[in-house]
PDB file of C-alpha atoms in Angstrom:
ATOM      1  CA  UNK A   1      -4.596 -20.227 -11.325  1.00  0.00           C
ATOM      2  CA  UNK A   2      -5.735 -23.784 -11.834  1.00  0.00           C
ATOM      3  CA  UNK A   3      -5.356 -24.157 -15.592  1.00  0.00           C
ATOM      4  CA  UNK A   4      -2.798 -26.294 -17.399  1.00  0.00           C
ATOM      5  CA  UNK A   5      -1.377 -23.152 -18.994  1.00  0.00           C
ATOM      6  CA  UNK A   6      -0.571 -21.653 -15.573  1.00  0.00           C
ATOM      7  CA  UNK A   7       2.175 -24.201 -14.907  1.00  0.00           C
ATOM      8  CA  UNK A   8       2.952 -24.398 -11.192  1.00  0.00           C
ATOM      9  CA  UNK A   9       0.618 -22.425  -8.900  1.00  0.00           C
ATOM     10  CA  UNK A  10       0.608 -22.041  -5.132  1.00  0.00           C
ATOM     11  CA  UNK A  11      -2.279 -20.241  -3.480  1.00  0.00           C
ATOM     12  CA  UNK A  12      -4.031 -19.502  -0.240  1.00  0.00           C
ATOM     13  CA  UNK A  13      -7.749 -18.889  -0.618  1.00  0.00           C
ATOM     14  CA  UNK A  14     -10.293 -17.338   1.692  1.00  0.00           C
ATOM     15  CA  UNK A  15     -13.864 -16.266   1.006  1.00  0.00           C
ATOM     16  CA  UNK A  16     -15.726 -14.550   3.818  1.00  0.00           C
ATOM     17  CA  UNK A  17     -19.003 -14.162   1.954  1.00  0.00           C
ATOM     18  CA  UNK A  18     -22.150 -15.948   3.081  1.00  0.00           C
ATOM     19  CA  UNK A  19     -22.415 -17.802  -0.220  1.00  0.00           C
ATOM     20  CA  UNK A  20     -20.828 -21.013   1.124  1.00  0.00           C
ATOM     21  CA  UNK A  21     -20.677 -22.657   4.521  1.00  0.00           C
ATOM     22  CA  UNK A  22     -17.578 -21.924   6.602  1.00  0.00           C
ATOM     23  CA  UNK A  23     -14.352 -23.288   5.123  1.00  0.00           C
ATOM     24  CA  UNK A  24     -16.005 -24.560   1.938  1.00  0.00           C
ATOM     25  CA  UNK A  25     -13.126 -23.336  -0.228  1.00  0.00           C
ATOM     26  CA  UNK A  26     -10.670 -21.922   2.340  1.00  0.00           C
ATOM     27  CA  UNK A  27      -7.296 -23.547   2.065  1.00  0.00           C
ATOM     28  CA  UNK A  28      -3.844 -23.798   0.585  1.00  0.00           C
ATOM     29  CA  UNK A  29      -3.824 -25.182  -2.934  1.00  0.00           C
ATOM     30  CA  UNK A  30      -1.058 -26.397  -5.232  1.00  0.00           C
ATOM     31  CA  UNK A  31      -1.627 -27.140  -8.909  1.00  0.00           C
ATOM     32  CA  UNK A  32       0.936 -28.416 -11.391  1.00  0.00           C
ATOM     33  CA  UNK A  33      -0.104 -27.937 -15.015  1.00  0.00           C
ATOM     34  CA  UNK A  34      -3.795 -28.061 -14.081  1.00  0.00           C
ATOM     35  CA  UNK A  35      -3.546 -31.095 -11.770  1.00  0.00           C
ATOM     36  CA  UNK A  36      -4.302 -30.502  -8.107  1.00  0.00           C
ATOM     37  CA  UNK A  37      -1.383 -31.705  -5.978  1.00  0.00           C
ATOM     38  CA  UNK A  38      -2.451 -30.246  -2.610  1.00  0.00           C
ATOM     39  CA  UNK A  39      -5.809 -29.264  -1.133  1.00  0.00           C
ATOM     40  CA  UNK A  40      -4.934 -28.330   2.434  1.00  0.00           C
ATOM     41  CA  UNK A  41      -8.198 -27.218   4.077  1.00  0.00           C
ATOM     42  CA  UNK A  42      -7.389 -24.659   6.764  1.00  0.00           C
ATOM     43  CA  UNK A  43     -10.488 -24.393   8.945  1.00  0.00           C
ATOM     44  CA  UNK A  44      -9.002 -21.148  10.195  1.00  0.00           C
ATOM     45  CA  UNK A  45     -11.103 -18.379  11.697  1.00  0.00           C
ATOM     46  CA  UNK A  46     -10.260 -15.175   9.853  1.00  0.00           C
ATOM     47  CA  UNK A  47     -10.524 -11.844  11.599  1.00  0.00           C
ATOM     48  CA  UNK A  48     -10.553  -8.213  10.614  1.00  0.00           C
ATOM     49  CA  UNK A  49      -6.982  -6.863  10.375  1.00  0.00           C
ATOM     50  CA  UNK A  50      -5.413 -10.319   9.925  1.00  0.00           C
ATOM     51  CA  UNK A  51      -2.095 -10.115   8.115  1.00  0.00           C
ATOM     52  CA  UNK A  52      -1.790 -12.735   5.390  1.00  0.00           C
ATOM     53  CA  UNK A  53       1.643 -13.296   3.906  1.00  0.00           C
ATOM     54  CA  UNK A  54       4.152 -15.780   2.658  1.00  0.00           C
ATOM     55  CA  UNK A  55       7.782 -16.670   3.182  1.00  0.00           C
ATOM     56  CA  UNK A  56      10.011 -18.122   0.536  1.00  0.00           C
ATOM     57  CA  UNK A  57      13.312 -19.830   1.376  1.00  0.00           C
ATOM     58  CA  UNK A  58      15.300 -20.077  -1.845  1.00  0.00           C
ATOM     59  CA  UNK A  59      18.103 -22.019  -0.148  1.00  0.00           C
ATOM     60  CA  UNK A  60      15.636 -24.806   0.672  1.00  0.00           C
ATOM     61  CA  UNK A  61      13.186 -24.016  -2.167  1.00  0.00           C
ATOM     62  CA  UNK A  62      10.261 -23.849   0.255  1.00  0.00           C
ATOM     63  CA  UNK A  63       7.144 -21.697   0.493  1.00  0.00           C
ATOM     64  CA  UNK A  64       5.121 -21.077   3.654  1.00  0.00           C
ATOM     65  CA  UNK A  65       1.841 -19.188   3.901  1.00  0.00           C
ATOM     66  CA  UNK A  66       1.385 -17.134   7.051  1.00  0.00           C
ATOM     67  CA  UNK A  67      -1.440 -15.497   8.995  1.00  0.00           C
ATOM     68  CA  UNK A  68      -0.254 -12.993  11.609  1.00  0.00           C
ATOM     69  CA  UNK A  69       3.298 -14.395  11.332  1.00  0.00           C
ATOM     70  CA  UNK A  70       2.094 -17.945  12.125  1.00  0.00           C
ATOM     71  CA  UNK A  71       2.538 -20.664   9.501  1.00  0.00           C
ATOM     72  CA  UNK A  72      -0.679 -22.160   8.209  1.00  0.00           C
ATOM     73  CA  UNK A  73      -0.930 -25.265   6.104  1.00  0.00           C
ATOM     74  CA  UNK A  74       1.922 -27.445   4.966  1.00  0.00           C
ATOM     75  CA  UNK A  75       5.354 -26.308   3.803  1.00  0.00           C
ATOM     76  CA  UNK A  76       5.327 -26.379   0.017  1.00  0.00           C
ATOM     77  CA  UNK A  77       8.367 -27.553  -1.947  1.00  0.00           C
ATOM     78  CA  UNK A  78       9.145 -25.272  -4.888  1.00  0.00           C
ATOM     79  CA  UNK A  79      10.780 -26.254  -8.152  1.00  0.00           C
ATOM     80  CA  UNK A  80      14.162 -24.610  -8.796  1.00  0.00           C
ATOM     81  CA  UNK A  81      15.093 -23.102 -12.144  1.00  0.00           C
ATOM     82  CA  UNK A  82      11.623 -21.996 -13.243  1.00  0.00           C
ATOM     83  CA  UNK A  83      10.151 -18.486 -13.243  1.00  0.00           C
ATOM     84  CA  UNK A  84       7.614 -17.529 -10.611  1.00  0.00           C
ATOM     85  CA  UNK A  85       5.103 -14.699 -10.888  1.00  0.00           C
ATOM     86  CA  UNK A  86       3.337 -13.330  -7.801  1.00  0.00           C
ATOM     87  CA  UNK A  87      -0.406 -12.739  -8.065  1.00  0.00           C
ATOM     88  CA  UNK A  88      -3.162 -11.733  -5.678  1.00  0.00           C
ATOM     89  CA  UNK A  89      -6.827 -12.607  -6.096  1.00  0.00           C
ATOM     90  CA  UNK A  90      -9.632 -11.938  -3.642  1.00  0.00           C
ATOM     91  CA  UNK A  91     -13.242 -13.056  -3.558  1.00  0.00           C
ATOM     92  CA  UNK A  92     -16.278 -12.559  -1.418  1.00  0.00           C
ATOM     93  CA  UNK A  93     -16.617  -9.513   0.788  1.00  0.00           C
ATOM     94  CA  UNK A  94     -12.924  -8.849   1.404  1.00  0.00           C
ATOM     95  CA  UNK A  95     -10.987  -5.660   2.005  1.00  0.00           C
ATOM     96  CA  UNK A  96      -7.212  -5.636   1.912  1.00  0.00           C
ATOM     97  CA  UNK A  97      -4.115  -3.488   2.095  1.00  0.00           C
ATOM     98  CA  UNK A  98      -0.874  -4.556   0.487  1.00  0.00           C
ATOM     99  CA  UNK A  99       2.584  -4.187   2.020  1.00  0.00           C
ATOM    100  CA  UNK A 100       5.818  -5.052   0.286  1.00  0.00           C
TER     101      UNK A 100
END
């Protein structure tokens, strides 16, 4: 997600393994052609059965990441007139269910 070839990427990351100290990588990240534009550390306590999602407002071209219907991190301004591709990646000792 962070490479120059990926173009514009917007991601929320969480790793609940014991490999790193709490919140080492957790956060909302924005990369534009491989250059980090946002590193919004969350310092959020994650719990079993949390619901992680996102909301996109295409009238305002904004993206918000959510945990349990509460916005986390900053509102991210999207770029109109480019293609977006959703992707999900998990790390650590995570278990998830997807809902669309």
